[in-house]
Amino acid sequence: MGEKVVAGPFDLSDRQRYREKLGRCLTGLERLLAHKRFDRPKNLMGVEIELNLVGPDGLPKMLNGQVLERIASRDFQTELAMFNLEVNIAPHRLGGRVFDQLAEELRTSLAYADRKAGELDAGIVMIGILPTLDRDDLVSSNLSEVDRYTLLNDQIVAARGEDFRLDIDGVEHLTCTSRSIVPEAACTSVQLHLQVTPGRFADVWNAAQVASAPQIALGANSPFLFGHELWRESRPPLFLQATDTRPPELQAQGVRPRTWFGERWISSAYDLFEENLRYFPALLPICDDEDPLEVIDAGGAPKLAELVLHNGTVYRWNRPVYDVADGVPHLRVENRVLPAGPTITDVIANAAFYYGLVRSLAEESRPVWTRMPFETAAANFDAACRYGIDARLEWPRRGRHGGTSEVDAVTLVREELLPMAEAGLAAWGVEAADRDLYLGVIEERCRRRVNGASWQAATFHRALEQGLPRDVALAATTRRYGELMHLGEPVHTWPVGLPEPVPLG
């Protein structure tokens, strides 16, 4: 949700100065790219996972400050609301048994965090949207006690100028309003980072955009919000609407939303940062003392603090990241498509599929994005969010005649994308045992047509058939989900339904 900032009022001169600094930062980035001042290839990847705190009843617990005090680790941080946490895993080099290593580190970290949360009668749940969240849970009084969240909320609310309207029409239709951005906190995700050189950045970002729809189709895990069954992956429409600074009149004019899939393929990382400045007003016009051009002239690596902060308030599903490590700048593609969960094995399988597929897509002699209009990739993303593992996607046809045709997402993954992911992982130097294990999870998900969203929906409907009221059925589904999540077997193996009748009291 952005860098650490200190809340305070802004005036007109702050915004003008910030716009000028953003321009200098963009010029600095352009110089760095032209002079090839970026880090050499290191094949580094990183993982962040947003988490929910729940009680034994399956309801959210507003305790992240107290839980973090007990965890006492820099690997865990606050997120937007008091029932959110985030865990960050140190960067790893892609290769060898990296995915098994990541899985073991995550199991250790989350088991420890869960024990500490248990001291407060709470537990950790990895899920895209907690099914038991109520509108009263997502109010400004439940913002985490961190200045940057309060300031960001105030600035987005001020830019909007009126209540936020949520209107998501899926299996059922949800309409409601909110006076703050806190409903966005319902969205808990996995963020996959990949450090890339400037020369490869455009191909990797374009490949990540293409991969987004298959990722969602396979990994959807957010079918419920406020007691309604909506899209199989309801995070994208919720995130868009909960952070939308545009009143209806600006939406009607075609002004772009800050939560954005994008509108074109790119040829350079510069394209994305330049778009951010051209299309999106500053929300947090906080200026750093550094003059980036003077730093570059002196041979240093500028922080580009204003550019980085502004970039953090534009919520692309594949976001460009500029950072400096050990005095050397680098670029990353941050993939923000996937929901959290269901299990660590599922998270790592999703990551293996992504890193392998993106590598192969980026290195094709005739890349998919040269054979697919950008609008088709955006429509595929929308279809995957709506229908999950049952989605149908438009994909380039093989052969000389070109064009695209509609294909079942599961068929596309099994016949074309899984072999590409396997080849990509081999190119990264990932050992066959890791490739076979985690891509095998994806294969079984496709074969059984089961992911987190389909399991949640099926179990919820089974509970309704048993005569449970909706709220009790959602709570029971959430508790069962938590039990199976902690057992750790991947979601395609989970039995549908509740293990025994659930009392109504």
Short mmCIF file of N, CA and C in Angstrom, two decimals, residues 293-363:
data_model
loop_
_atom_site.label_atom_id
_atom_site.label_comp_id
_atom_site.label_asym_id
_atom_site.label_seq_id
_atom_site.Cartn_x
_atom_site.Cartn_y
_atom_site.Cartn_z
N LEU A 293 18.72 13.96 -10.42
CA LEU A 293 19.63 14.22 -11.53
C LEU A 293 21.03 14.55 -11.02
N GLU A 294 21.12 15.24 -9.89
CA GLU A 294 22.43 15.50 -9.30
C GLU A 294 23.08 14.21 -8.83
N VAL A 295 22.28 13.30 -8.28
CA VAL A 295 22.82 12.02 -7.84
C VAL A 295 23.37 11.24 -9.02
N ILE A 296 22.63 11.22 -10.12
CA ILE A 296 23.08 10.50 -11.32
C ILE A 296 24.35 11.14 -11.87
N ASP A 297 24.39 12.47 -11.93
CA ASP A 297 25.58 13.15 -12.44
C ASP A 297 26.81 12.83 -11.60
N ALA A 298 26.60 12.58 -10.30
CA ALA A 298 27.71 12.25 -9.41
C ALA A 298 28.06 10.77 -9.43
N GLY A 299 27.37 10.00 -10.29
CA GLY A 299 27.66 8.58 -10.41
C GLY A 299 26.92 7.71 -9.41
N GLY A 300 25.95 8.27 -8.70
CA GLY A 300 25.22 7.51 -7.68
C GLY A 300 23.95 6.88 -8.22
N ALA A 301 23.25 6.20 -7.32
CA ALA A 301 21.98 5.54 -7.64
C ALA A 301 20.86 6.28 -6.92
N PRO A 302 20.04 7.04 -7.63
CA PRO A 302 18.99 7.81 -6.97
C PRO A 302 17.87 6.91 -6.45
N LYS A 303 17.23 7.36 -5.38
CA LYS A 303 16.09 6.61 -4.83
C LYS A 303 14.84 6.80 -5.67
N LEU A 304 14.75 7.91 -6.40
CA LEU A 304 13.54 8.27 -7.15
C LEU A 304 12.31 8.14 -6.25
N ALA A 305 12.42 8.74 -5.05
CA ALA A 305 11.43 8.50 -4.01
C ALA A 305 10.02 8.90 -4.43
N GLU A 306 9.89 10.03 -5.11
CA GLU A 306 8.56 10.48 -5.51
C GLU A 306 7.96 9.53 -6.56
N LEU A 307 8.78 9.09 -7.49
CA LEU A 307 8.30 8.16 -8.51
C LEU A 307 7.86 6.84 -7.89
N VAL A 308 8.64 6.35 -6.94
CA VAL A 308 8.32 5.09 -6.27
C VAL A 308 7.03 5.22 -5.47
N LEU A 309 6.87 6.32 -4.74
CA LEU A 309 5.67 6.52 -3.95
C LEU A 309 4.44 6.63 -4.84
N HIS A 310 4.55 7.40 -5.92
CA HIS A 310 3.42 7.55 -6.83
C HIS A 310 3.07 6.21 -7.48
N ASN A 311 4.07 5.46 -7.87
CA ASN A 311 3.86 4.15 -8.48
C ASN A 311 3.09 3.22 -7.54
N GLY A 312 3.31 3.38 -6.23
CA GLY A 312 2.62 2.55 -5.25
C GLY A 312 1.16 2.90 -5.06
N THR A 313 0.71 3.99 -5.67
CA THR A 313 -0.71 4.37 -5.57
C THR A 313 -1.44 4.16 -6.90
N VAL A 314 -0.80 3.47 -7.84
CA VAL A 314 -1.45 3.04 -9.08
C VAL A 314 -1.43 1.52 -9.06
N TYR A 315 -2.60 0.91 -9.00
CA TYR A 315 -2.70 -0.51 -8.64
C TYR A 315 -2.81 -1.39 -9.88
N ARG A 316 -1.73 -1.46 -10.63
CA ARG A 316 -1.69 -2.36 -11.78
C ARG A 316 -1.62 -3.80 -11.29
N TRP A 317 -2.24 -4.71 -12.05
CA TRP A 317 -2.17 -6.13 -11.68
C TRP A 317 -0.79 -6.71 -11.95
N ASN A 318 -0.07 -6.12 -12.90
CA ASN A 318 1.36 -6.39 -13.05
C ASN A 318 2.06 -5.05 -12.98
N ARG A 319 2.73 -4.81 -11.88
CA ARG A 319 3.24 -3.47 -11.57
C ARG A 319 4.76 -3.41 -11.82
N PRO A 320 5.24 -2.31 -12.41
CA PRO A 320 6.68 -2.12 -12.49
C PRO A 320 7.22 -1.65 -11.15
N VAL A 321 8.39 -2.11 -10.78
CA VAL A 321 9.02 -1.71 -9.52
C VAL A 321 10.45 -1.26 -9.80
N TYR A 322 10.78 -0.06 -9.32
CA TYR A 322 12.16 0.44 -9.31
C TYR A 322 12.65 0.39 -7.87
N ASP A 323 13.86 -0.10 -7.67
CA ASP A 323 14.41 -0.18 -6.31
C ASP A 323 15.93 -0.11 -6.40
N VAL A 324 16.54 0.14 -5.26
CA VAL A 324 18.01 0.18 -5.16
C VAL A 324 18.43 -0.80 -4.09
N ALA A 325 19.36 -1.69 -4.43
CA ALA A 325 19.90 -2.66 -3.47
C ALA A 325 21.43 -2.64 -3.57
N ASP A 326 22.06 -2.50 -2.42
CA ASP A 326 23.52 -2.45 -2.37
C ASP A 326 24.08 -1.37 -3.29
N GLY A 327 23.36 -0.25 -3.36
CA GLY A 327 23.85 0.89 -4.13
C GLY A 327 23.67 0.78 -5.62
N VAL A 328 22.93 -0.24 -6.10
CA VAL A 328 22.74 -0.44 -7.54
C VAL A 328 21.24 -0.51 -7.83
N PRO A 329 20.74 0.26 -8.80
CA PRO A 329 19.31 0.21 -9.11
C PRO A 329 18.95 -1.07 -9.86
N HIS A 330 17.70 -1.51 -9.69
CA HIS A 330 17.20 -2.64 -10.45
C HIS A 330 15.70 -2.47 -10.71
N LEU A 331 15.19 -3.27 -11.62
CA LEU A 331 13.78 -3.28 -11.98
C LEU A 331 13.18 -4.65 -11.67
N ARG A 332 11.91 -4.64 -11.24
CA ARG A 332 11.19 -5.88 -11.02
C ARG A 332 9.80 -5.78 -11.66
N VAL A 333 9.29 -6.93 -12.05
CA VAL A 333 7.87 -7.05 -12.37
C VAL A 333 7.20 -7.67 -11.15
N GLU A 334 6.20 -6.97 -10.61
CA GLU A 334 5.45 -7.46 -9.45
C GLU A 334 4.10 -7.96 -9.95
N ASN A 335 3.92 -9.27 -9.90
CA ASN A 335 2.67 -9.89 -10.31
C ASN A 335 1.73 -9.95 -9.11
N ARG A 336 0.56 -9.26 -9.21
CA ARG A 336 -0.35 -9.08 -8.07
C ARG A 336 -1.70 -9.73 -8.36
N VAL A 337 -1.72 -10.66 -9.29
CA VAL A 337 -2.94 -11.24 -9.80
C VAL A 337 -3.59 -12.22 -8.84
N LEU A 338 -2.77 -13.04 -8.15
CA LEU A 338 -3.29 -14.21 -7.44
C LEU A 338 -3.84 -13.89 -6.07
N PRO A 339 -4.93 -14.55 -5.68
CA PRO A 339 -5.39 -14.48 -4.29
C PRO A 339 -4.49 -15.32 -3.39
N ALA A 340 -4.54 -15.06 -2.11
CA ALA A 340 -3.82 -15.90 -1.15
C ALA A 340 -4.46 -17.28 -1.08
N GLY A 341 -3.62 -18.29 -0.74
CA GLY A 341 -4.10 -19.63 -0.45
C GLY A 341 -4.37 -20.48 -1.68
N PRO A 342 -5.09 -21.60 -1.48
CA PRO A 342 -5.60 -22.10 -0.20
C PRO A 342 -4.51 -22.63 0.75
N THR A 343 -3.53 -23.39 0.24
CA THR A 343 -2.49 -23.95 1.09
C THR A 343 -1.14 -23.46 0.59
N ILE A 344 -0.12 -23.71 1.39
CA ILE A 344 1.24 -23.35 0.96
C ILE A 344 1.59 -24.10 -0.33
N THR A 345 1.23 -25.39 -0.40
CA THR A 345 1.50 -26.15 -1.62
C THR A 345 0.83 -25.51 -2.82
N ASP A 346 -0.41 -25.05 -2.67
CA ASP A 346 -1.11 -24.39 -3.77
C ASP A 346 -0.43 -23.08 -4.15
N VAL A 347 -0.01 -22.30 -3.17
CA VAL A 347 0.67 -21.03 -3.44
C VAL A 347 1.96 -21.27 -4.23
N ILE A 348 2.73 -22.26 -3.79
CA ILE A 348 3.99 -22.53 -4.47
C ILE A 348 3.75 -23.11 -5.86
N ALA A 349 2.71 -23.93 -6.02
CA ALA A 349 2.37 -24.44 -7.34
C ALA A 349 2.00 -23.30 -8.28
N ASN A 350 1.20 -22.34 -7.79
CA ASN A 350 0.86 -21.17 -8.59
C ASN A 350 2.10 -20.39 -8.99
N ALA A 351 3.04 -20.25 -8.05
CA ALA A 351 4.28 -19.52 -8.33
C ALA A 351 5.11 -20.25 -9.37
N ALA A 352 5.23 -21.57 -9.24
CA ALA A 352 6.02 -22.34 -10.21
C ALA A 352 5.42 -22.20 -11.61
N PHE A 353 4.10 -22.29 -11.71
CA PHE A 353 3.43 -22.14 -13.00
C PHE A 353 3.71 -20.76 -13.59
N TYR A 354 3.62 -19.72 -12.76
CA TYR A 354 3.84 -18.36 -13.24
C TYR A 354 5.27 -18.15 -13.73
N TYR A 355 6.25 -18.49 -12.89
CA TYR A 355 7.63 -18.21 -13.27
C TYR A 355 8.05 -19.03 -14.49
N GLY A 356 7.57 -20.26 -14.59
CA GLY A 356 7.91 -21.05 -15.76
C GLY A 356 7.23 -20.54 -17.02
N LEU A 357 5.94 -20.22 -16.92
CA LEU A 357 5.19 -19.77 -18.08
C LEU A 357 5.70 -18.43 -18.59
N VAL A 358 5.97 -17.50 -17.68
CA VAL A 358 6.43 -16.18 -18.10
C VAL A 358 7.77 -16.28 -18.82
N ARG A 359 8.65 -17.14 -18.33
CA ARG A 359 9.94 -17.31 -19.01
C ARG A 359 9.73 -17.78 -20.45
N SER A 360 8.90 -18.80 -20.63
CA SER A 360 8.69 -19.33 -21.98
C SER A 360 7.97 -18.33 -22.88
N LEU A 361 6.94 -17.67 -22.35
CA LEU A 361 6.21 -16.68 -23.15
C LEU A 361 7.13 -15.54 -23.59
N ALA A 362 8.00 -15.09 -22.68
CA ALA A 362 8.88 -13.95 -22.96
C ALA A 362 9.94 -14.29 -24.00
N GLU A 363 10.26 -15.57 -24.17
CA GLU A 363 11.35 -15.96 -25.05
C GLU A 363 10.86 -16.57 -26.37
#
